[in-house]
JSON list of C-alpha atoms in Angstrom, two decimals:
[
{"chain": "H", "resi": 1, "resn": "ASP", "atom": "CA", "xyz": [-7.37, -2.93, -11.49]},
{"chain": "H", "resi": 2, "resn": "ALA", "atom": "CA", "xyz": [-7.76, -6.14, -9.50]},
{"chain": "H", "resi": 3, "resn": "GLY", "atom": "CA", "xyz": [-5.90, -4.72, -6.52]},
{"chain": "H", "resi": 4, "resn": "VAL", "atom": "CA", "xyz": [-3.12, -6.46, -4.63]},
{"chain": "H", "resi": 5, "resn": "ILE", "atom": "CA", "xyz": [-3.48, -10.20, -5.07]},
{"chain": "H", "resi": 6, "resn": "GLN", "atom": "CA", "xyz": [-2.17, -12.64, -2.49]},
{"chain": "H", "resi": 7, "resn": "SER", "atom": "CA", "xyz": [-2.09, -16.41, -2.55]},
{"chain": "H", "resi": 8, "resn": "PRO", "atom": "CA", "xyz": [-2.93, -18.67, -0.95]},
{"chain": "H", "resi": 9, "resn": "ARG", "atom": "CA", "xyz": [-5.69, -17.20, 1.25]},
{"chain": "H", "resi": 10, "resn": "HIS", "atom": "CA", "xyz": [-5.18, -19.91, 3.83]},
{"chain": "H", "resi": 11, "resn": "GLU", "atom": "CA", "xyz": [-2.24, -22.19, 4.51]},
{"chain": "H", "resi": 12, "resn": "VAL", "atom": "CA", "xyz": [-2.00, -24.92, 7.09]},
{"chain": "H", "resi": 13, "resn": "THR", "atom": "CA", "xyz": [1.36, -26.62, 7.38]},
{"chain": "H", "resi": 14, "resn": "GLU", "atom": "CA", "xyz": [3.31, -28.77, 9.77]},
{"chain": "H", "resi": 15, "resn": "MET", "atom": "CA", "xyz": [6.16, -27.43, 11.81]},
{"chain": "H", "resi": 16, "resn": "GLY", "atom": "CA", "xyz": [9.43, -27.70, 9.93]},
{"chain": "H", "resi": 17, "resn": "GLN", "atom": "CA", "xyz": [7.90, -27.39, 6.48]},
{"chain": "H", "resi": 18, "resn": "GLU", "atom": "CA", "xyz": [8.74, -24.65, 4.01]},
{"chain": "H", "resi": 19, "resn": "VAL", "atom": "CA", "xyz": [6.02, -22.09, 3.35]},
{"chain": "H", "resi": 20, "resn": "THR", "atom": "CA", "xyz": [5.91, -19.68, 0.41]},
{"chain": "H", "resi": 21, "resn": "LEU", "atom": "CA", "xyz": [3.49, -16.78, 0.29]},
{"chain": "H", "resi": 22, "resn": "ARG", "atom": "CA", "xyz": [2.91, -14.92, -2.96]},
{"chain": "H", "resi": 23, "resn": "CYS", "atom": "CA", "xyz": [1.95, -11.39, -3.87]},
{"chain": "H", "resi": 24, "resn": "LYS", "atom": "CA", "xyz": [1.11, -9.53, -7.06]},
{"chain": "H", "resi": 25, "resn": "PRO", "atom": "CA", "xyz": [1.16, -5.77, -6.49]},
{"chain": "H", "resi": 26, "resn": "ILE", "atom": "CA", "xyz": [-0.89, -3.18, -8.33]},
{"chain": "H", "resi": 27, "resn": "SER", "atom": "CA", "xyz": [0.64, -2.42, -11.69]},
{"chain": "H", "resi": 28, "resn": "GLY", "atom": "CA", "xyz": [2.68, 0.77, -11.58]},
{"chain": "H", "resi": 29, "resn": "HIS", "atom": "CA", "xyz": [3.19, 0.78, -7.83]},
{"chain": "H", "resi": 30, "resn": "ASP", "atom": "CA", "xyz": [6.86, 1.22, -7.00]},
{"chain": "H", "resi": 31, "resn": "TYR", "atom": "CA", "xyz": [6.73, 0.08, -3.40]},
{"chain": "H", "resi": 32, "resn": "LEU", "atom": "CA", "xyz": [5.84, -3.33, -2.01]},
{"chain": "H", "resi": 33, "resn": "PHE", "atom": "CA", "xyz": [5.49, -4.16, 1.67]},
{"chain": "H", "resi": 34, "resn": "TRP", "atom": "CA", "xyz": [5.13, -7.38, 3.64]},
{"chain": "H", "resi": 35, "resn": "TYR", "atom": "CA", "xyz": [3.33, -7.14, 6.99]},
{"chain": "H", "resi": 36, "resn": "ARG", "atom": "CA", "xyz": [2.47, -9.68, 9.65]},
{"chain": "H", "resi": 37, "resn": "GLN", "atom": "CA", "xyz": [-0.59, -9.28, 11.87]},
{"chain": "H", "resi": 38, "resn": "THR", "atom": "CA", "xyz": [-1.18, -10.99, 15.19]},
{"chain": "H", "resi": 39, "resn": "MET", "atom": "CA", "xyz": [-3.47, -10.21, 18.09]},
{"chain": "H", "resi": 40, "resn": "MET", "atom": "CA", "xyz": [-0.52, -9.62, 20.39]},
{"chain": "H", "resi": 41, "resn": "ARG", "atom": "CA", "xyz": [1.66, -7.45, 18.17]},
{"chain": "H", "resi": 42, "resn": "GLY", "atom": "CA", "xyz": [-0.77, -5.89, 15.70]},
{"chain": "H", "resi": 43, "resn": "LEU", "atom": "CA", "xyz": [0.56, -4.97, 12.25]},
{"chain": "H", "resi": 44, "resn": "GLU", "atom": "CA", "xyz": [4.31, -5.43, 11.94]},
{"chain": "H", "resi": 45, "resn": "LEU", "atom": "CA", "xyz": [6.31, -4.37, 8.90]},
{"chain": "H", "resi": 46, "resn": "LEU", "atom": "CA", "xyz": [8.61, -7.20, 7.88]},
{"chain": "H", "resi": 47, "resn": "ILE", "atom": "CA", "xyz": [10.31, -5.86, 4.76]},
{"chain": "H", "resi": 48, "resn": "TYR", "atom": "CA", "xyz": [9.70, -3.45, 1.93]},
{"chain": "H", "resi": 49, "resn": "PHE", "atom": "CA", "xyz": [10.95, -3.09, -1.64]},
{"chain": "H", "resi": 50, "resn": "ASN", "atom": "CA", "xyz": [11.33, -0.09, -3.89]},
{"chain": "H", "resi": 51, "resn": "ASN", "atom": "CA", "xyz": [11.56, -0.82, -7.60]},
{"chain": "H", "resi": 52, "resn": "ASN", "atom": "CA", "xyz": [12.13, -4.52, -6.81]},
{"chain": "H", "resi": 53, "resn": "VAL", "atom": "CA", "xyz": [15.08, -3.78, -4.51]},
{"chain": "H", "resi": 54, "resn": "PRO", "atom": "CA", "xyz": [14.83, -4.66, -0.80]},
{"chain": "H", "resi": 55, "resn": "ILE", "atom": "CA", "xyz": [15.25, -1.42, 1.15]},
{"chain": "H", "resi": 56, "resn": "ASP", "atom": "CA", "xyz": [14.65, -2.35, 4.78]},
{"chain": "H", "resi": 57, "resn": "ASP", "atom": "CA", "xyz": [14.40, -5.89, 6.12]},
{"chain": "H", "resi": 58, "resn": "SER", "atom": "CA", "xyz": [14.96, -5.00, 9.76]},
{"chain": "H", "resi": 59, "resn": "GLY", "atom": "CA", "xyz": [11.50, -6.28, 10.62]},
{"chain": "H", "resi": 60, "resn": "MET", "atom": "CA", "xyz": [12.20, -9.82, 9.41]},
{"chain": "H", "resi": 61, "resn": "PRO", "atom": "CA", "xyz": [12.15, -11.81, 12.63]},
{"chain": "H", "resi": 62, "resn": "GLU", "atom": "CA", "xyz": [14.82, -14.40, 11.87]},
{"chain": "H", "resi": 63, "resn": "ASP", "atom": "CA", "xyz": [16.95, -15.93, 9.17]},
{"chain": "H", "resi": 64, "resn": "ARG", "atom": "CA", "xyz": [14.16, -18.41, 8.60]},
{"chain": "H", "resi": 65, "resn": "PHE", "atom": "CA", "xyz": [12.31, -15.61, 6.81]},
{"chain": "H", "resi": 66, "resn": "SER", "atom": "CA", "xyz": [13.32, -14.43, 3.35]},
{"chain": "H", "resi": 67, "resn": "ALA", "atom": "CA", "xyz": [11.62, -12.30, 0.72]},
{"chain": "H", "resi": 68, "resn": "LYS", "atom": "CA", "xyz": [12.28, -11.76, -2.95]},
{"chain": "H", "resi": 69, "resn": "MET", "atom": "CA", "xyz": [10.92, -9.57, -5.69]},
{"chain": "H", "resi": 70, "resn": "PRO", "atom": "CA", "xyz": [12.24, -10.92, -9.00]},
{"chain": "H", "resi": 71, "resn": "ASN", "atom": "CA", "xyz": [10.19, -8.45, -11.05]},
{"chain": "H", "resi": 72, "resn": "ALA", "atom": "CA", "xyz": [7.74, -5.58, -10.66]},
{"chain": "H", "resi": 73, "resn": "SER", "atom": "CA", "xyz": [4.69, -7.84, -10.64]},
{"chain": "H", "resi": 74, "resn": "PHE", "atom": "CA", "xyz": [5.64, -10.57, -8.21]},
{"chain": "H", "resi": 75, "resn": "SER", "atom": "CA", "xyz": [7.03, -11.05, -4.72]},
{"chain": "H", "resi": 76, "resn": "THR", "atom": "CA", "xyz": [7.39, -14.00, -2.38]},
{"chain": "H", "resi": 77, "resn": "LEU", "atom": "CA", "xyz": [7.82, -14.37, 1.35]},
{"chain": "H", "resi": 78, "resn": "LYS", "atom": "CA", "xyz": [9.33, -17.67, 2.38]},
{"chain": "H", "resi": 79, "resn": "ILE", "atom": "CA", "xyz": [9.58, -19.25, 5.81]},
{"chain": "H", "resi": 80, "resn": "GLN", "atom": "CA", "xyz": [11.93, -22.22, 6.13]},
{"chain": "H", "resi": 81, "resn": "PRO", "atom": "CA", "xyz": [11.58, -24.05, 8.45]},
{"chain": "H", "resi": 82, "resn": "SER", "atom": "CA", "xyz": [8.21, -22.91, 9.75]},
{"chain": "H", "resi": 83, "resn": "GLU", "atom": "CA", "xyz": [7.37, -22.90, 13.47]},
{"chain": "H", "resi": 84, "resn": "PRO", "atom": "CA", "xyz": [4.03, -22.65, 15.31]},
{"chain": "H", "resi": 85, "resn": "ARG", "atom": "CA", "xyz": [4.85, -19.09, 16.45]},
{"chain": "H", "resi": 86, "resn": "ASP", "atom": "CA", "xyz": [4.87, -18.04, 12.79]},
{"chain": "H", "resi": 87, "resn": "SER", "atom": "CA", "xyz": [1.10, -18.52, 12.73]},
{"chain": "H", "resi": 88, "resn": "ALA", "atom": "CA", "xyz": [-0.38, -15.15, 11.76]},
{"chain": "H", "resi": 89, "resn": "VAL", "atom": "CA", "xyz": [-2.02, -13.29, 8.90]},
{"chain": "H", "resi": 90, "resn": "TYR", "atom": "CA", "xyz": [0.54, -12.05, 6.39]},
{"chain": "H", "resi": 91, "resn": "PHE", "atom": "CA", "xyz": [-0.35, -9.04, 4.28]},
{"chain": "H", "resi": 92, "resn": "CYS", "atom": "CA", "xyz": [1.24, -7.68, 1.17]},
{"chain": "H", "resi": 93, "resn": "ALA", "atom": "CA", "xyz": [0.68, -4.02, 0.29]},
{"chain": "H", "resi": 94, "resn": "SER", "atom": "CA", "xyz": [1.82, -1.78, -2.54]},
{"chain": "H", "resi": 95, "resn": "SER", "atom": "CA", "xyz": [1.91, 1.95, -3.10]},
{"chain": "H", "resi": 96, "resn": "LEU", "atom": "CA", "xyz": [2.98, 4.77, -5.33]},
{"chain": "H", "resi": 97, "resn": "PRO", "atom": "CA", "xyz": [5.71, 7.08, -4.07]},
{"chain": "H", "resi": 98, "resn": "GLY", "atom": "CA", "xyz": [4.43, 9.93, -1.94]},
{"chain": "H", "resi": 99, "resn": "ARG", "atom": "CA", "xyz": [1.59, 10.42, 0.50]},
{"chain": "H", "resi": 100, "resn": "TYR", "atom": "CA", "xyz": [-1.03, 8.17, -1.06]},
{"chain": "H", "resi": 101, "resn": "GLY", "atom": "CA", "xyz": [-1.19, 5.40, 1.48]},
{"chain": "H", "resi": 102, "resn": "TYR", "atom": "CA", "xyz": [-0.89, 1.71, 0.86]},
{"chain": "H", "resi": 103, "resn": "THR", "atom": "CA", "xyz": [-3.26, -0.73, -0.83]},
{"chain": "H", "resi": 104, "resn": "PHE", "atom": "CA", "xyz": [-3.39, -4.03, 1.02]},
{"chain": "H", "resi": 105, "resn": "GLY", "atom": "CA", "xyz": [-4.13, -7.50, -0.26]},
{"chain": "H", "resi": 106, "resn": "SER", "atom": "CA", "xyz": [-6.64, -9.76, 1.47]},
{"chain": "H", "resi": 107, "resn": "GLY", "atom": "CA", "xyz": [-3.88, -11.55, 3.35]},
{"chain": "H", "resi": 108, "resn": "THR", "atom": "CA", "xyz": [-2.72, -15.12, 3.82]},
{"chain": "H", "resi": 109, "resn": "ARG", "atom": "CA", "xyz": [-3.75, -16.77, 7.07]},
{"chain": "H", "resi": 110, "resn": "LEU", "atom": "CA", "xyz": [-0.92, -19.11, 8.02]},
{"chain": "H", "resi": 111, "resn": "THR", "atom": "CA", "xyz": [-1.36, -21.81, 10.61]},
{"chain": "H", "resi": 112, "resn": "VAL", "atom": "CA", "xyz": [1.66, -23.89, 11.58]},
{"chain": "H", "resi": 113, "resn": "VAL", "atom": "CA", "xyz": [0.79, -26.98, 13.60]},
{"chain": "I", "resi": 1, "resn": "GLY", "atom": "CA", "xyz": [11.04, 4.72, 16.35]},
{"chain": "I", "resi": 2, "resn": "GLN", "atom": "CA", "xyz": [7.71, 6.42, 15.77]},
{"chain": "I", "resi": 3, "resn": "GLN", "atom": "CA", "xyz": [4.90, 5.58, 18.17]},
{"chain": "I", "resi": 4, "resn": "LEU", "atom": "CA", "xyz": [1.21, 5.99, 17.50]},
{"chain": "I", "resi": 5, "resn": "ASN", "atom": "CA", "xyz": [-1.16, 5.64, 20.42]},
{"chain": "I", "resi": 6, "resn": "GLN", "atom": "CA", "xyz": [-4.66, 4.80, 19.31]},
{"chain": "I", "resi": 7, "resn": "SER", "atom": "CA", "xyz": [-7.65, 4.80, 21.63]},
{"chain": "I", "resi": 8, "resn": "PRO", "atom": "CA", "xyz": [-9.86, 3.26, 22.65]},
{"chain": "I", "resi": 9, "resn": "GLN", "atom": "CA", "xyz": [-8.59, -0.25, 21.97]},
{"chain": "I", "resi": 10, "resn": "SER", "atom": "CA", "xyz": [-12.13, -1.53, 21.62]},
{"chain": "I", "resi": 11, "resn": "MET", "atom": "CA", "xyz": [-15.69, -0.23, 21.66]},
{"chain": "I", "resi": 12, "resn": "PHE", "atom": "CA", "xyz": [-19.00, -2.02, 21.94]},
{"chain": "I", "resi": 13, "resn": "ILE", "atom": "CA", "xyz": [-21.87, 0.24, 20.98]},
{"chain": "I", "resi": 14, "resn": "GLN", "atom": "CA", "xyz": [-25.53, 0.16, 20.08]},
{"chain": "I", "resi": 15, "resn": "GLU", "atom": "CA", "xyz": [-26.58, 0.58, 16.47]},
{"chain": "I", "resi": 16, "resn": "GLY", "atom": "CA", "xyz": [-27.38, 4.22, 15.77]},
{"chain": "I", "resi": 17, "resn": "GLU", "atom": "CA", "xyz": [-24.85, 5.62, 18.23]},
{"chain": "I", "resi": 18, "resn": "ASP", "atom": "CA", "xyz": [-22.03, 7.92, 17.19]},
{"chain": "I", "resi": 19, "resn": "VAL", "atom": "CA", "xyz": [-18.43, 6.73, 17.58]},
{"chain": "I", "resi": 20, "resn": "SER", "atom": "CA", "xyz": [-15.24, 8.66, 18.17]},
{"chain": "I", "resi": 21, "resn": "MET", "atom": "CA", "xyz": [-11.67, 7.37, 18.19]},
{"chain": "I", "resi": 22, "resn": "ASN", "atom": "CA", "xyz": [-8.34, 9.13, 18.12]},
{"chain": "I", "resi": 23, "resn": "CYS", "atom": "CA", "xyz": [-4.66, 8.76, 17.55]},
{"chain": "I", "resi": 24, "resn": "THR", "atom": "CA", "xyz": [-1.75, 10.65, 19.06]},
{"chain": "I", "resi": 25, "resn": "SER", "atom": "CA", "xyz": [1.91, 10.74, 18.24]},
{"chain": "I", "resi": 26, "resn": "SER", "atom": "CA", "xyz": [5.04, 11.95, 19.95]},
{"chain": "I", "resi": 27, "resn": "SER", "atom": "CA", "xyz": [6.26, 13.28, 16.60]},
{"chain": "I", "resi": 28, "resn": "ILE", "atom": "CA", "xyz": [4.89, 15.56, 13.92]},
{"chain": "I", "resi": 29, "resn": "PHE", "atom": "CA", "xyz": [3.28, 13.82, 10.95]},
{"chain": "I", "resi": 30, "resn": "ASN", "atom": "CA", "xyz": [2.85, 15.14, 7.41]},
{"chain": "I", "resi": 31, "resn": "THR", "atom": "CA", "xyz": [-0.06, 12.90, 6.58]},
{"chain": "I", "resi": 32, "resn": "TRP", "atom": "CA", "xyz": [-2.73, 11.06, 8.55]},
{"chain": "I", "resi": 33, "resn": "LEU", "atom": "CA", "xyz": [-4.64, 8.13, 7.15]},
{"chain": "I", "resi": 34, "resn": "TRP", "atom": "CA", "xyz": [-7.53, 6.10, 8.51]},
{"chain": "I", "resi": 35, "resn": "TYR", "atom": "CA", "xyz": [-8.06, 2.48, 7.48]},
{"chain": "I", "resi": 36, "resn": "LYS", "atom": "CA", "xyz": [-10.79, -0.04, 8.20]},
{"chain": "I", "resi": 37, "resn": "GLN", "atom": "CA", "xyz": [-10.19, -3.77, 8.33]},
{"chain": "I", "resi": 38, "resn": "ASP", "atom": "CA", "xyz": [-13.21, -6.02, 7.88]},
{"chain": "I", "resi": 39, "resn": "PRO", "atom": "CA", "xyz": [-13.00, -9.49, 9.38]},
{"chain": "I", "resi": 40, "resn": "GLY", "atom": "CA", "xyz": [-10.90, -11.75, 7.14]},
{"chain": "I", "resi": 41, "resn": "GLU", "atom": "CA", "xyz": [-9.76, -8.93, 4.87]},
{"chain": "I", "resi": 42, "resn": "GLY", "atom": "CA", "xyz": [-6.89, -6.47, 4.59]},
{"chain": "I", "resi": 43, "resn": "PRO", "atom": "CA", "xyz": [-7.10, -2.85, 5.74]},
{"chain": "I", "resi": 44, "resn": "VAL", "atom": "CA", "xyz": [-8.84, -0.50, 3.32]},
{"chain": "I", "resi": 45, "resn": "LEU", "atom": "CA", "xyz": [-8.16, 3.23, 3.15]},
{"chain": "I", "resi": 46, "resn": "LEU", "atom": "CA", "xyz": [-11.10, 5.33, 4.34]},
{"chain": "I", "resi": 47, "resn": "ILE", "atom": "CA", "xyz": [-9.82, 8.88, 4.60]},
{"chain": "I", "resi": 48, "resn": "ALA", "atom": "CA", "xyz": [-6.52, 10.68, 3.94]},
{"chain": "I", "resi": 49, "resn": "LEU", "atom": "CA", "xyz": [-5.59, 14.01, 5.55]},
{"chain": "I", "resi": 50, "resn": "TYR", "atom": "CA", "xyz": [-2.73, 16.14, 4.29]},
{"chain": "I", "resi": 51, "resn": "LYS", "atom": "CA", "xyz": [-2.91, 19.51, 6.10]},
{"chain": "I", "resi": 52, "resn": "ALA", "atom": "CA", "xyz": [-3.00, 20.53, 9.74]},
{"chain": "I", "resi": 53, "resn": "GLY", "atom": "CA", "xyz": [-6.55, 21.43, 10.68]},
{"chain": "I", "resi": 54, "resn": "GLU", "atom": "CA", "xyz": [-8.02, 19.65, 7.67]},
{"chain": "I", "resi": 55, "resn": "LEU", "atom": "CA", "xyz": [-11.48, 18.17, 8.24]},
{"chain": "I", "resi": 56, "resn": "THR", "atom": "CA", "xyz": [-12.61, 15.58, 5.72]},
{"chain": "I", "resi": 57, "resn": "SER", "atom": "CA", "xyz": [-15.81, 13.56, 5.43]},
{"chain": "I", "resi": 58, "resn": "ASN", "atom": "CA", "xyz": [-16.59, 10.31, 3.65]},
{"chain": "I", "resi": 59, "resn": "GLY", "atom": "CA", "xyz": [-20.28, 9.54, 4.09]},
{"chain": "I", "resi": 60, "resn": "ARG", "atom": "CA", "xyz": [-20.94, 9.02, 7.79]},
{"chain": "I", "resi": 61, "resn": "LEU", "atom": "CA", "xyz": [-17.21, 9.23, 8.55]},
{"chain": "I", "resi": 62, "resn": "THR", "atom": "CA", "xyz": [-15.43, 12.45, 9.48]},
{"chain": "I", "resi": 63, "resn": "ALA", "atom": "CA", "xyz": [-11.73, 12.75, 10.26]},
{"chain": "I", "resi": 64, "resn": "GLN", "atom": "CA", "xyz": [-9.56, 15.67, 11.28]},
{"chain": "I", "resi": 65, "resn": "PHE", "atom": "CA", "xyz": [-5.83, 16.36, 11.13]},
{"chain": "I", "resi": 66, "resn": "GLY", "atom": "CA", "xyz": [-4.92, 17.99, 14.44]},
{"chain": "I", "resi": 67, "resn": "ILE", "atom": "CA", "xyz": [-3.53, 21.53, 14.51]},
{"chain": "I", "resi": 68, "resn": "THR", "atom": "CA", "xyz": [-0.40, 20.37, 16.32]},
{"chain": "I", "resi": 69, "resn": "ARG", "atom": "CA", "xyz": [0.14, 17.72, 13.58]},
{"chain": "I", "resi": 70, "resn": "LYS", "atom": "CA", "xyz": [0.54, 15.16, 16.37]},
{"chain": "I", "resi": 71, "resn": "ASP", "atom": "CA", "xyz": [-3.00, 13.85, 16.50]},
{"chain": "I", "resi": 72, "resn": "SER", "atom": "CA", "xyz": [-6.05, 12.91, 14.48]},
{"chain": "I", "resi": 73, "resn": "PHE", "atom": "CA", "xyz": [-9.55, 11.72, 15.21]},
{"chain": "I", "resi": 74, "resn": "LEU", "atom": "CA", "xyz": [-12.19, 9.73, 13.37]},
{"chain": "I", "resi": 75, "resn": "ASN", "atom": "CA", "xyz": [-15.92, 10.04, 14.01]},
{"chain": "I", "resi": 76, "resn": "ILE", "atom": "CA", "xyz": [-18.59, 7.70, 12.73]},
{"chain": "I", "resi": 77, "resn": "SER", "atom": "CA", "xyz": [-22.15, 8.96, 12.95]},
{"chain": "I", "resi": 78, "resn": "ALA", "atom": "CA", "xyz": [-25.26, 6.81, 13.28]},
{"chain": "I", "resi": 79, "resn": "SER", "atom": "CA", "xyz": [-23.38, 3.51, 13.38]},
{"chain": "I", "resi": 80, "resn": "ILE", "atom": "CA", "xyz": [-24.74, 0.47, 11.55]},
{"chain": "I", "resi": 81, "resn": "PRO", "atom": "CA", "xyz": [-23.85, -3.22, 11.90]},
{"chain": "I", "resi": 82, "resn": "SER", "atom": "CA", "xyz": [-21.51, -3.18, 8.87]},
{"chain": "I", "resi": 83, "resn": "ASP", "atom": "CA", "xyz": [-19.30, -0.64, 10.66]},
{"chain": "I", "resi": 84, "resn": "VAL", "atom": "CA", "xyz": [-17.94, -3.59, 12.64]},
{"chain": "I", "resi": 85, "resn": "GLY", "atom": "CA", "xyz": [-14.22, -4.06, 12.18]},
{"chain": "I", "resi": 86, "resn": "ILE", "atom": "CA", "xyz": [-10.84, -2.74, 13.23]},
{"chain": "I", "resi": 87, "resn": "TYR", "atom": "CA", "xyz": [-10.02, 0.89, 12.52]},
{"chain": "I", "resi": 88, "resn": "PHE", "atom": "CA", "xyz": [-6.36, 1.84, 12.16]},
{"chain": "I", "resi": 89, "resn": "CYS", "atom": "CA", "xyz": [-4.82, 5.24, 12.10]},
{"chain": "I", "resi": 90, "resn": "ALA", "atom": "CA", "xyz": [-1.57, 5.60, 10.21]},
{"chain": "I", "resi": 91, "resn": "GLY", "atom": "CA", "xyz": [0.83, 8.47, 9.90]},
{"chain": "I", "resi": 92, "resn": "LEU", "atom": "CA", "xyz": [3.55, 9.51, 7.51]},
{"chain": "I", "resi": 93, "resn": "PRO", "atom": "CA", "xyz": [6.36, 11.28, 9.30]},
{"chain": "I", "resi": 94, "resn": "GLY", "atom": "CA", "xyz": [8.55, 10.73, 6.25]},
{"chain": "I", "resi": 95, "resn": "ASN", "atom": "CA", "xyz": [8.33, 8.03, 3.61]},
{"chain": "I", "resi": 96, "resn": "MET", "atom": "CA", "xyz": [7.06, 5.11, 5.69]},
{"chain": "I", "resi": 97, "resn": "LEU", "atom": "CA", "xyz": [3.62, 4.61, 7.22]},
{"chain": "I", "resi": 98, "resn": "THR", "atom": "CA", "xyz": [3.46, 4.04, 10.97]},
{"chain": "I", "resi": 99, "resn": "PHE", "atom": "CA", "xyz": [0.30, 2.25, 12.15]},
{"chain": "I", "resi": 100, "resn": "GLY", "atom": "CA", "xyz": [-1.56, 2.58, 15.41]},
{"chain": "I", "resi": 101, "resn": "GLY", "atom": "CA", "xyz": [-2.63, -0.48, 17.34]},
{"chain": "I", "resi": 102, "resn": "GLY", "atom": "CA", "xyz": [-6.21, -0.31, 16.06]},
{"chain": "I", "resi": 103, "resn": "THR", "atom": "CA", "xyz": [-9.66, 0.24, 17.56]},
{"chain": "I", "resi": 104, "resn": "ARG", "atom": "CA", "xyz": [-11.92, -2.81, 17.44]},
{"chain": "I", "resi": 105, "resn": "LEU", "atom": "CA", "xyz": [-15.51, -1.68, 16.92]},
{"chain": "I", "resi": 106, "resn": "MET", "atom": "CA", "xyz": [-18.44, -3.91, 17.69]},
{"chain": "I", "resi": 107, "resn": "VAL", "atom": "CA", "xyz": [-22.00, -2.79, 16.94]},
{"chain": "I", "resi": 108, "resn": "LYS", "atom": "CA", "xyz": [-25.03, -4.34, 18.60]},
{"chain": "I", "resi": 109, "resn": "PRO", "atom": "CA", "xyz": [-28.11, -4.33, 16.35]}
]
């Protein structure tokens, strides 16, 4: 298996622009997670899905953030409009149910200027 | 919510030295996991612990699930430069992983 695949690896955008981050989870994994990592706040869970259904989005910072999972093999995290404080590394992770831990993608480093 | 206190926050050691880091929780966990994050990459699972008192090794890494189920430690023996990175503990009190703040390890050749 190729693991969790995220794209793009790097994104630089201007403040106010829409940003879409993409994730392909491991086939057969029922859970998908979006995390944000910054030096100040560490790893923060933004939202997670179970069987394509959003279960908990309480970590999504504002209405500017939205996430979708239209099918079992694809998810997006969208920021509209983007702001400089959104600059961070965004990780997608997937897992099987149970105590197996999560498999993380390589992340998308977002810079908003 | 759940809180995981991981220490130390950072370590700067000489190649060949042993390393020890730990994680404590105010709540009981059913599972403890240790991840390593290389620069520019996502965290990768190193060791998983499922029973109180369990001691598990993975090469030069050894981790233990504390008897109280509220703590875990990770030891790295004979450190090498490629051990550099951020080490995260994570616990499963229920269905969702809770992550510690990470220990940043730097190794001087």
